Short mmCIF file of C-alpha atoms in Angstrom, two decimals:
data_model
loop_
_atom_site.label_atom_id
_atom_site.label_comp_id
_atom_site.label_asym_id
_atom_site.label_seq_id
_atom_site.Cartn_x
_atom_site.Cartn_y
_atom_site.Cartn_z
CA LEU J 39 319.38 94.05 -84.23
CA ARG J 40 318.20 90.59 -84.31
CA LYS J 41 316.38 87.93 -82.50
CA ASN J 42 316.70 84.24 -82.71
CA VAL J 43 314.86 81.13 -82.41
CA GLU J 44 316.11 77.51 -81.76
CA ASP J 45 317.87 74.95 -83.76
CA PHE J 46 318.88 71.33 -83.89
CA THR J 47 321.72 69.49 -85.93
CA GLY J 48 321.25 66.30 -88.24
CA PRO J 49 324.10 64.23 -89.28
CA ARG J 50 324.91 64.00 -93.13
CA GLU J 51 327.45 61.35 -93.67
CA ARG J 52 330.31 62.90 -92.02
CA SER J 53 329.85 66.57 -91.36
CA ASP J 54 327.42 68.09 -89.03
CA LEU J 55 324.65 69.87 -90.68
CA GLY J 56 322.69 72.66 -88.38
CA PHE J 57 319.29 74.09 -88.88
CA VAL J 58 318.57 77.40 -87.61
CA THR J 59 315.08 79.21 -87.82
CA PHE J 60 315.38 83.11 -87.13
CA ASP J 61 313.75 86.37 -86.71
CA ILE J 62 315.53 89.66 -88.37
CA THR J 63 314.31 93.04 -87.22
CA ALA J 64 316.71 95.48 -88.30
CA ASP J 65 316.55 99.11 -88.99
CA ILE J 66 319.18 99.65 -91.29
CA LEU J 67 318.54 103.45 -92.25
CA ASN J 68 319.40 104.53 -88.61
CA GLU J 69 322.53 102.31 -88.20
CA LYS J 70 326.06 104.05 -88.90
CA ASN J 71 329.12 102.09 -88.36
CA GLY J 72 327.29 99.86 -85.97
CA LEU J 73 326.17 102.68 -83.80
CA GLN J 74 322.73 103.48 -83.70
CA THR J 75 321.73 106.94 -84.16
CA PHE J 76 319.18 108.75 -82.74
CA ARG J 77 316.05 109.63 -84.91
CA ASN J 78 316.52 113.51 -84.60
CA GLU J 79 319.88 113.47 -85.92
CA SER J 80 320.83 112.84 -89.72
CA THR J 81 318.63 110.15 -91.31
CA SER J 82 319.30 108.21 -94.40
CA ILE J 83 323.37 107.74 -93.56
CA ILE J 84 323.36 104.45 -95.30
CA PHE J 85 321.51 105.33 -98.30
CA ASP J 86 323.25 108.51 -99.67
CA TRP J 87 323.55 109.43 -103.22
CA ASN J 88 326.60 107.16 -104.21
CA VAL J 89 324.90 103.98 -102.51
CA LYS J 90 323.38 101.72 -105.32
CA GLN J 91 322.28 98.94 -103.02
CA LEU J 92 323.39 96.85 -99.87
CA PHE J 93 324.12 93.29 -99.89
CA LEU J 94 322.93 92.15 -96.62
CA TYR J 95 324.07 88.55 -95.00
CA LEU J 96 323.52 87.20 -91.90
CA SER J 97 326.48 84.95 -90.96
CA ALA J 98 326.97 82.54 -88.17
CA GLU J 99 330.68 82.49 -86.79
CA TYR J 100 332.06 79.97 -84.41
CA SER J 101 334.84 77.79 -83.48
CA THR J 102 335.46 74.14 -83.64
CA LYS J 103 338.18 71.46 -82.61
CA ASN J 104 338.89 71.28 -86.22
CA ASN J 105 338.75 75.18 -87.25
CA ALA J 106 339.66 77.96 -85.18
CA LEU J 107 337.31 80.22 -87.05
CA ASN J 108 334.60 79.21 -89.06
CA GLN J 109 331.90 81.50 -90.95
CA VAL J 110 328.78 80.54 -92.76
CA VAL J 111 326.45 82.68 -94.57
CA LEU J 112 322.85 81.45 -93.60
CA TRP J 113 320.89 84.04 -95.51
CA ASP J 114 321.33 87.11 -97.94
CA LYS J 115 319.24 89.61 -99.56
CA ILE J 116 319.97 92.49 -101.56
CA MET J 117 318.47 95.85 -100.77
CA LEU J 118 318.28 98.45 -103.59
CA ARG J 119 318.02 102.04 -103.03
CA GLY J 120 314.56 103.02 -102.50
CA ASP J 121 313.45 99.47 -101.03
CA ASN J 122 312.09 99.58 -97.53
CA PRO J 123 315.14 99.81 -95.07
CA ARG J 124 313.30 98.48 -92.19
CA LEU J 125 313.42 94.58 -92.10
CA SER J 126 310.78 92.59 -90.43
CA LEU J 127 311.22 88.96 -91.37
CA LYS J 128 309.98 85.94 -89.10
CA ASP J 129 310.39 82.44 -89.07
CA MET J 130 312.93 82.48 -91.72
CA LYS J 131 314.72 79.27 -92.50
CA SER J 132 318.43 79.66 -93.80
CA LYS J 133 318.59 80.10 -97.46
CA TYR J 134 322.01 77.93 -97.69
CA PHE J 135 322.78 74.69 -95.94
CA PHE J 136 324.57 75.08 -92.56
CA PHE J 137 327.29 72.62 -92.90
CA ASP J 138 330.04 72.38 -90.80
CA ASP J 139 333.47 71.13 -91.77
CA GLY J 140 333.43 68.05 -89.57
CA ASN J 141 331.26 67.64 -86.60
CA GLY J 142 331.66 70.74 -84.70
CA LEU J 143 328.32 71.87 -84.36
CA LYS J 144 326.96 69.06 -81.94
CA GLY J 145 327.19 70.54 -78.29
CA ASN J 146 328.87 73.83 -79.72
CA ARG J 147 327.39 76.50 -77.37
CA ASN J 148 328.66 79.39 -78.99
CA ILE J 149 327.54 80.40 -82.52
CA THR J 150 327.27 83.98 -83.21
CA LEU J 151 325.02 85.53 -85.80
CA THR J 152 325.51 88.61 -87.20
CA LEU J 153 323.91 90.81 -89.77
CA SER J 154 326.56 92.48 -92.03
CA TRP J 155 326.16 94.33 -95.39
CA ASN J 156 328.28 95.10 -98.47
CA VAL J 157 327.61 98.74 -99.42
CA VAL J 158 327.86 98.80 -103.29
CA PRO J 159 328.46 102.42 -104.59
CA ASN J 160 327.52 103.63 -107.79
CA ALA J 161 331.29 104.19 -108.13
CA GLY J 162 334.07 104.09 -105.39
CA ILE J 163 335.09 101.94 -102.56
CA LEU J 164 333.16 98.83 -101.55
CA PRO J 165 332.97 98.65 -97.72
CA LEU J 166 331.71 95.89 -95.46
CA VAL J 167 330.11 96.92 -92.41
CA THR J 168 328.58 94.92 -89.51
CA GLY J 169 325.28 95.53 -87.73
CA SER J 170 325.20 96.46 -84.28
CA GLY J 171 323.69 93.52 -82.22
CA HIS J 172 324.33 89.93 -82.60
CA VAL J 173 323.05 86.91 -80.87
CA SER J 174 324.70 83.47 -79.52
CA VAL J 175 323.10 80.54 -80.51
CA PRO J 176 323.70 76.76 -78.67
CA PHE J 177 323.60 73.92 -80.50
CA PRO J 178 322.21 70.88 -78.73
CA ASP J 179 324.33 67.96 -77.51
CA THR J 180 322.39 65.47 -79.51
CA TYR J 181 321.23 64.85 -83.22
CA GLU J 182 318.03 64.75 -84.56
CA THR J 183 317.66 61.58 -86.54
CA THR J 184 314.22 62.52 -88.27
CA LYS J 185 313.92 65.41 -90.20
CA SER J 186 311.62 67.31 -91.98
CA TYR J 187 312.82 70.79 -92.99
CA ALA Q 290 338.80 111.68 -160.73
CA ALA Q 291 339.24 114.99 -158.80
CA ALA Q 292 338.52 113.38 -155.55
CA ALA Q 293 341.26 110.50 -156.54
CA ALA Q 294 343.66 113.13 -157.32
CA ALA Q 295 343.15 115.05 -154.15
CA ALA Q 296 343.58 111.88 -152.06
CA ALA Q 297 346.84 111.27 -153.72
CA MET Q 298 347.89 114.74 -153.36
CA LEU Q 299 347.10 114.28 -149.46
CA SER Q 300 348.75 110.92 -149.16
CA LEU Q 301 352.13 112.41 -150.96
CA ASP Q 302 351.91 115.25 -148.41
CA PHE Q 303 351.87 113.02 -145.39
CA LEU Q 304 354.79 110.89 -147.08
CA ASP Q 305 356.67 114.06 -147.50
CA ASP Q 306 356.35 114.93 -143.68
CA VAL Q 307 357.70 111.60 -143.01
CA ARG Q 308 360.58 111.99 -145.12
CA ARG Q 309 361.30 115.31 -143.88
CA MET Q 310 361.95 113.89 -140.24
CA ASN Q 311 365.35 112.98 -140.41
CA LYS Q 312 366.98 110.14 -138.62
CA ARG Q 313 367.45 112.07 -135.33
CA GLN Q 314 364.05 112.95 -135.18
CA LEU Q 315 362.85 109.32 -135.76
CA TYR Q 316 364.99 107.93 -133.10
CA TYR Q 317 363.78 110.78 -130.79
CA GLN Q 318 360.15 109.71 -131.59
CA VAL Q 319 360.81 106.02 -130.97
CA LEU Q 320 362.67 106.63 -127.81
CA ASN Q 321 359.55 108.81 -126.82
CA PHE Q 322 357.39 106.14 -127.35
CA GLY Q 323 359.78 103.83 -125.39
CA MET Q 324 359.55 106.02 -122.54
CA ILE Q 325 355.67 105.98 -122.51
CA VAL Q 326 355.40 102.34 -122.65
CA SER Q 327 358.18 101.94 -119.87
CA SER Q 328 356.19 104.46 -117.66
CA ALA Q 329 352.93 102.73 -117.89
CA LEU Q 330 354.51 99.31 -117.12
CA MET Q 331 356.14 100.72 -114.12
CA ILE Q 332 352.93 102.03 -112.85
CA TRP Q 333 351.25 98.90 -113.57
CA LYS Q 334 354.18 97.32 -111.76
CA GLY Q 335 353.78 99.57 -108.77
CA LEU Q 336 350.20 99.06 -108.38
CA MET Q 337 350.90 95.21 -108.14
CA VAL Q 338 353.53 95.82 -105.50
CA VAL Q 339 351.13 98.30 -103.29
CA THR Q 340 347.75 96.27 -103.53
CA GLY Q 341 349.68 92.91 -103.22
CA SER Q 342 347.72 91.53 -106.27
CA GLU Q 343 349.04 90.07 -109.67
CA SER Q 344 346.20 91.80 -111.45
CA PRO Q 345 345.11 95.06 -109.44
CA ILE Q 346 342.53 95.99 -111.96
CA VAL Q 347 340.22 93.47 -113.55
CA VAL Q 348 337.14 94.08 -115.73
CA VAL Q 349 333.93 92.18 -114.83
CA LEU Q 350 333.15 89.54 -117.82
CA SER Q 351 329.79 88.09 -116.68
CA GLY Q 352 326.48 89.02 -115.29
CA SER Q 353 326.95 86.78 -112.10
CA MET Q 354 327.10 89.78 -109.50
CA GLU Q 355 324.30 91.66 -110.86
CA PRO Q 356 322.84 93.85 -109.68
CA ALA Q 357 326.15 94.90 -108.09
CA PHE Q 358 328.40 94.59 -110.80
CA HIS Q 359 327.74 94.47 -114.71
CA ARG Q 360 329.79 93.31 -117.74
CA GLY Q 361 332.38 96.29 -118.32
CA ASP Q 362 332.64 97.28 -114.66
CA LEU Q 363 336.21 97.77 -113.57
CA LEU Q 364 337.27 96.39 -110.13
CA PHE Q 365 340.14 97.40 -108.08
CA LEU Q 366 341.68 94.87 -106.00
CA THR Q 367 343.98 94.34 -103.02
CA ASN Q 368 345.54 90.79 -101.81
CA ARG Q 369 347.28 91.79 -98.86
CA ILE Q 370 348.16 88.80 -96.56
CA GLU Q 371 347.28 90.82 -93.62
CA ASP Q 372 343.71 91.21 -94.71
CA PRO Q 373 342.00 87.83 -93.70
CA ILE Q 374 339.60 86.36 -95.95
CA ARG Q 375 336.10 86.80 -94.57
CA VAL Q 376 332.44 85.85 -95.60
CA GLY Q 377 330.69 88.58 -97.37
CA GLU Q 378 333.88 89.81 -99.50
CA ILE Q 379 334.16 89.90 -102.91
CA VAL Q 380 336.85 87.95 -104.23
CA VAL Q 381 338.69 87.55 -107.56
CA PHE Q 382 339.80 84.07 -107.92
CA ARG Q 383 341.23 81.66 -110.69
CA ILE Q 384 340.34 78.03 -110.85
CA GLU Q 385 343.42 75.96 -111.29
CA GLY Q 386 343.99 75.29 -114.93
CA ARG Q 387 341.71 78.07 -116.20
CA GLU Q 388 342.65 81.61 -117.32
CA ILE Q 389 339.58 83.40 -116.80
CA PRO Q 390 339.34 85.11 -113.56
CA ILE Q 391 335.92 84.94 -111.50
CA VAL Q 392 334.43 87.47 -109.24
CA HIS Q 393 332.24 86.19 -106.75
CA ARG Q 394 331.43 86.65 -103.01
CA VAL Q 395 332.85 84.51 -100.28
CA LEU Q 396 329.96 82.46 -98.71
CA LYS Q 397 331.71 79.94 -96.09
CA ILE Q 398 335.43 79.74 -94.57
CA HIS Q 399 336.95 77.40 -92.30
CA GLU Q 400 340.28 78.66 -91.11
CA LYS Q 401 342.51 76.63 -88.90
CA GLN Q 402 344.65 77.87 -86.09
CA ASN Q 403 347.79 78.33 -88.24
CA GLY Q 404 345.95 80.58 -90.70
CA ASP Q 405 345.32 77.70 -93.59
CA ILE Q 406 341.86 78.75 -94.79
CA LYS Q 407 339.42 76.89 -97.04
CA PHE Q 408 336.35 78.89 -98.54
CA LEU Q 409 333.23 78.26 -101.19
CA THR Q 410 332.25 81.52 -103.12
CA LYS Q 411 328.88 82.10 -104.75
CA GLY Q 412 327.90 84.59 -107.37
CA ASP Q 413 325.08 86.91 -106.07
CA ASN Q 414 323.21 86.38 -109.26
CA ASN Q 415 323.45 82.70 -109.22
CA ALA Q 416 321.11 80.23 -107.69
CA VAL Q 417 323.47 77.73 -106.50
CA ASP Q 418 327.23 78.14 -105.17
CA ASP Q 419 330.51 77.68 -107.26
CA ARG Q 420 331.40 74.03 -106.25
CA GLY Q 421 330.15 73.11 -109.88
CA LEU Q 422 332.64 75.66 -111.28
CA TYR Q 423 335.54 74.37 -109.56
CA LYS Q 424 337.93 71.56 -110.83
CA GLN Q 425 336.81 68.23 -110.96
CA GLY Q 426 337.15 66.94 -106.89
CA GLN Q 427 338.01 70.21 -105.84
CA HIS Q 428 335.77 71.28 -103.11
CA TRP Q 429 336.93 74.50 -101.64
CA LEU Q 430 339.37 77.44 -102.94
CA GLU Q 431 342.38 78.28 -100.79
CA LYS Q 432 344.46 81.41 -100.74
CA LYS Q 433 346.67 80.60 -103.43
CA ASP Q 434 343.44 80.50 -106.15
CA VAL Q 435 342.80 84.15 -104.94
CA VAL Q 436 344.00 87.11 -107.24
CA GLY Q 437 342.61 89.84 -104.82
CA ARG Q 438 339.59 91.07 -103.16
CA ALA Q 439 337.30 93.96 -104.50
CA ARG Q 440 337.88 97.04 -102.61
CA GLY Q 441 336.42 99.75 -105.08
CA PHE Q 442 334.91 99.88 -108.39
CA VAL Q 443 334.04 102.22 -111.47
CA PRO Q 444 331.23 101.19 -113.94
CA TYR Q 445 331.52 101.00 -117.53
CA ILE Q 446 334.90 101.83 -118.13
CA GLY Q 447 336.22 98.29 -118.99
CA ILE Q 448 333.71 97.92 -121.87
CA VAL Q 449 336.71 99.07 -124.07
CA THR Q 450 338.67 95.90 -122.88
CA ILE Q 451 335.70 93.61 -123.64
CA LEU Q 452 335.08 95.43 -127.14
CA MET Q 453 338.89 94.70 -127.81
CA ASN Q 454 338.85 91.18 -126.97
CA ASP Q 455 335.41 90.34 -128.76
CA TYR Q 456 336.18 92.28 -131.89
CA PRO Q 457 340.04 91.73 -132.83
CA LYS Q 458 339.89 94.14 -135.45
CA PHE Q 459 338.58 96.73 -133.39
CA LYS Q 460 341.74 96.01 -131.40
CA TYR Q 461 344.04 96.13 -134.16
CA ALA Q 462 342.45 99.43 -135.42
CA VAL Q 463 343.07 101.20 -131.98
CA LEU Q 464 346.54 99.93 -131.73
CA PHE Q 465 347.56 101.05 -135.61
CA LEU Q 466 345.83 104.27 -134.95
CA LEU Q 467 347.80 104.96 -131.70
CA GLY Q 468 351.15 103.87 -133.28
CA LEU Q 469 350.58 106.31 -136.00
CA PHE Q 470 349.83 109.13 -134.10
CA VAL Q 471 352.86 108.58 -131.82
CA LEU Q 472 355.24 108.29 -134.86
CA VAL Q 473 353.96 111.10 -136.71
CA HIS Q 474 353.30 113.63 -134.00
CA ARG Q 475 355.83 116.27 -134.04
CA GLU Q 476 356.26 116.92 -130.30
#
């Protein structure tokens, strides 16, 4: 589950650059296949004996005139077995530049942010799991010309 | 002197054994060997068909994906066209003109309506994305650069391949011993 905070676009030569500030609140331990389980049922579903680590990433997905589907990873984190499975991050800036391929961020009303993770086992299959809960973020219609990021 | 004599005796015994095998047995051994090699090749080609990848099993060569993967880990790949490339996936790709495949994670994708996709990758353990690794003037990777997506892995086992590559004498020793074993083995 996550929440989000607003953002703005800035022009960089040709492509739109978006800035997103976000909060992440997630309880990875109790998420299974995207559905939240109740506390009194089994725990540690995600971090079982064969899980070495989780590679978490926050991705933004959206459509533009140029491209039917765009996905950009804004932030990622490696969560090792034994690390605190509850995330509570506030006011995070994106780790990676959110460039669009073109100018599709301006006025784009529907950017969906989702938290997903890659389960890395000690040996075996490498699944990608999407967390439950996603947030839709709109970008404003105008560019910000002065930026201090 | 006794040791030398004993060694000479042993090697003569060995040669006797070989001479005792008449021509038919020798041909049989060679055919057996041929069958083993063909079966291995067939299994490999079968894997290529099932997974859709030209190299369904690869060995991790660098530490750029630590702590998930280390040098010597073995990765199992698929490259099915029906599976679209999405962020977060671990792809094995080749840069045009280079032989060594690279194992990194997809960071950005831009896909057009007709399925044409261009994407950017980055190693988990690297500070920056892979643009610096791509060819001069190349900003994105495309489907054609992909060898496969990592779907499963087994740690450590690939170290043997790395050893054989880094120490050619080791490789020749292994091959020599294998050849010897197959030719001399009586079954």
